[in-house]
Coordinates of C-alpha atoms in Angstrom, one line a residue:
M19 CA -23.4 6.5 83.8
S20 CA -24.1 5.9 80.1
P21 CA -24.7 2.2 78.8
T22 CA -21.3 2.5 76.7
A23 CA -19.2 3.4 79.9
Q24 CA -21.1 0.4 81.8
R25 CA -19.7 -2.1 79.6
T26 CA -16.3 -3.9 80.2
K27 CA -14.2 -4.7 77.4
P28 CA -14.5 -8.6 76.6
A29 CA -11.3 -10.5 77.7
N30 CA -9.2 -11.8 75.1
A31 CA -8.2 -15.8 75.9
K32 CA -5.2 -15.1 78.4
T33 CA -6.8 -12.9 80.0
L34 CA -9.9 -15.2 80.2
R35 CA -8.1 -18.1 81.0
Q36 CA -6.5 -16.5 84.0
H37 CA -9.7 -15.2 85.3
V38 CA -11.1 -19.0 84.6
I39 CA -8.0 -20.2 86.9
D40 CA -9.0 -17.6 89.7
A41 CA -12.4 -18.8 90.0
L42 CA -11.6 -22.4 90.2
E43 CA -8.7 -21.9 92.7
E44 CA -11.1 -19.3 94.9
L45 CA -13.6 -22.7 95.2
K46 CA -10.7 -24.9 95.8
A47 CA -11.2 -26.7 92.8
K48 CA -9.1 -30.1 92.6
D49 CA -6.6 -31.3 89.7
I50 CA -7.0 -28.6 87.4
R51 CA -5.6 -29.4 84.2
E52 CA -5.6 -27.0 81.1
I53 CA -5.1 -28.4 77.7
D54 CA -4.4 -26.5 74.6
V55 CA -6.6 -27.8 71.5
R56 CA -5.6 -25.1 69.1
G57 CA -5.0 -26.9 65.9
K58 CA -7.0 -30.1 67.0
T59 CA -10.5 -28.8 66.9
S60 CA -12.2 -25.2 65.6
I61 CA -14.6 -25.3 68.8
A62 CA -11.9 -23.8 71.8
D63 CA -8.4 -22.9 72.2
L64 CA -8.2 -24.3 75.6
L65 CA -9.8 -26.9 77.7
V66 CA -10.0 -26.4 81.5
I67 CA -10.5 -29.3 83.5
A68 CA -11.1 -29.4 86.9
S69 CA -12.7 -31.8 89.8
G70 CA -15.3 -31.0 92.6
T71 CA -15.9 -33.1 95.7
S72 CA -19.3 -33.2 95.5
G73 CA -22.3 -32.4 93.2
R74 CA -23.2 -29.3 95.2
H75 CA -19.2 -28.2 95.1
V76 CA -19.1 -28.9 91.1
K77 CA -22.0 -26.7 90.7
S78 CA -20.9 -24.1 93.1
I79 CA -17.3 -24.1 91.1
A80 CA -19.1 -23.5 87.8
D81 CA -21.3 -21.1 89.3
E82 CA -18.0 -19.1 90.3
V83 CA -16.6 -19.6 86.7
V84 CA -19.4 -17.9 85.3
K85 CA -19.5 -14.9 87.8
F86 CA -15.8 -14.5 87.3
A87 CA -16.5 -14.6 83.6
K88 CA -18.8 -12.1 83.4
K89 CA -16.6 -9.8 85.5
A90 CA -14.0 -10.2 82.5
G91 CA -17.0 -9.1 80.4
V92 CA -17.7 -12.4 78.6
M93 CA -21.0 -13.8 78.8
P94 CA -21.1 -17.7 78.8
L95 CA -22.3 -19.2 75.1
G96 CA -24.0 -22.1 77.4
V97 CA -23.8 -23.9 80.8
E98 CA -25.1 -27.6 80.7
G99 CA -25.4 -30.3 83.5
E100 CA -26.1 -28.0 86.5
R101 CA -29.4 -29.7 87.5
E102 CA -27.4 -33.4 88.0
A103 CA -24.2 -31.6 88.5
E104 CA -22.2 -34.4 88.2
W105 CA -20.4 -32.7 85.2
V106 CA -21.0 -29.1 84.2
L107 CA -19.5 -27.5 81.1
V108 CA -19.1 -23.9 80.8
D109 CA -18.7 -22.7 77.1
L110 CA -16.6 -19.6 77.0
G111 CA -16.1 -19.6 73.4
D112 CA -12.2 -19.8 73.3
V113 CA -12.3 -21.3 76.6
I114 CA -14.3 -24.4 78.0
V115 CA -14.4 -25.4 81.3
H116 CA -15.3 -29.2 82.4
V117 CA -15.9 -29.3 86.2
M118 CA -16.5 -33.0 87.4
L119 CA -17.1 -35.0 89.9
P120 CA -13.5 -37.4 89.9
R121 CA -15.4 -40.8 89.4
I122 CA -17.0 -39.2 86.1
R123 CA -13.8 -37.6 85.0
E124 CA -11.9 -41.0 85.4
F125 CA -14.8 -42.6 83.5
Y126 CA -14.7 -40.2 80.4
G127 CA -11.0 -39.6 80.5
L128 CA -11.3 -36.1 78.3
E129 CA -7.1 -35.6 79.2
R130 CA -6.7 -38.8 77.5
L131 CA -9.1 -38.1 74.7
W132 CA -7.5 -34.7 74.0
T133 CA -3.9 -35.9 74.2
V134 CA -3.6 -39.1 72.7
G135 CA -1.8 -37.5 69.8
D136 CA 0.4 -35.5 72.0
R137 CA 1.5 -38.8 73.6
D138 CA 2.1 -40.7 70.5
T139 CA 4.8 -38.1 69.0
D140 CA 6.5 -38.5 72.3
A141 CA 6.7 -42.0 72.3
E142 CA 7.9 -41.6 68.3
A143 CA 10.4 -39.3 69.7
V144 CA 12.0 -41.5 72.3
N145 CA 12.2 -44.6 70.3
A146 CA 13.5 -42.8 67.2
G147 CA 16.5 -41.2 69.1

């Protein structure tokens, strides 16, 4: 087989998102949340946040995300936090995956951080109407 035939076509953002979700579900990640950050930041289009039940579970979930991304033809730009395995970040370019222990997730509150403007807009619409 030629080197060209062995390469897989890189996944688009929608396909990559599905591979990430499949990987998270495969290893029973908890509380999976997707946050569309287009227009809020240029670092990514989508943040995916999930929890693991232990440090070992967090690391295994992150490893599975990397494995599924590679199958989709996407090489991670970086993986951080594997040693401590309390919060592992997998940067896939358009999609950034955060796998965290529940206490770390609650402490940093990424969902609140990235949706604060969305909630304000919703509250203003209720108050105006």
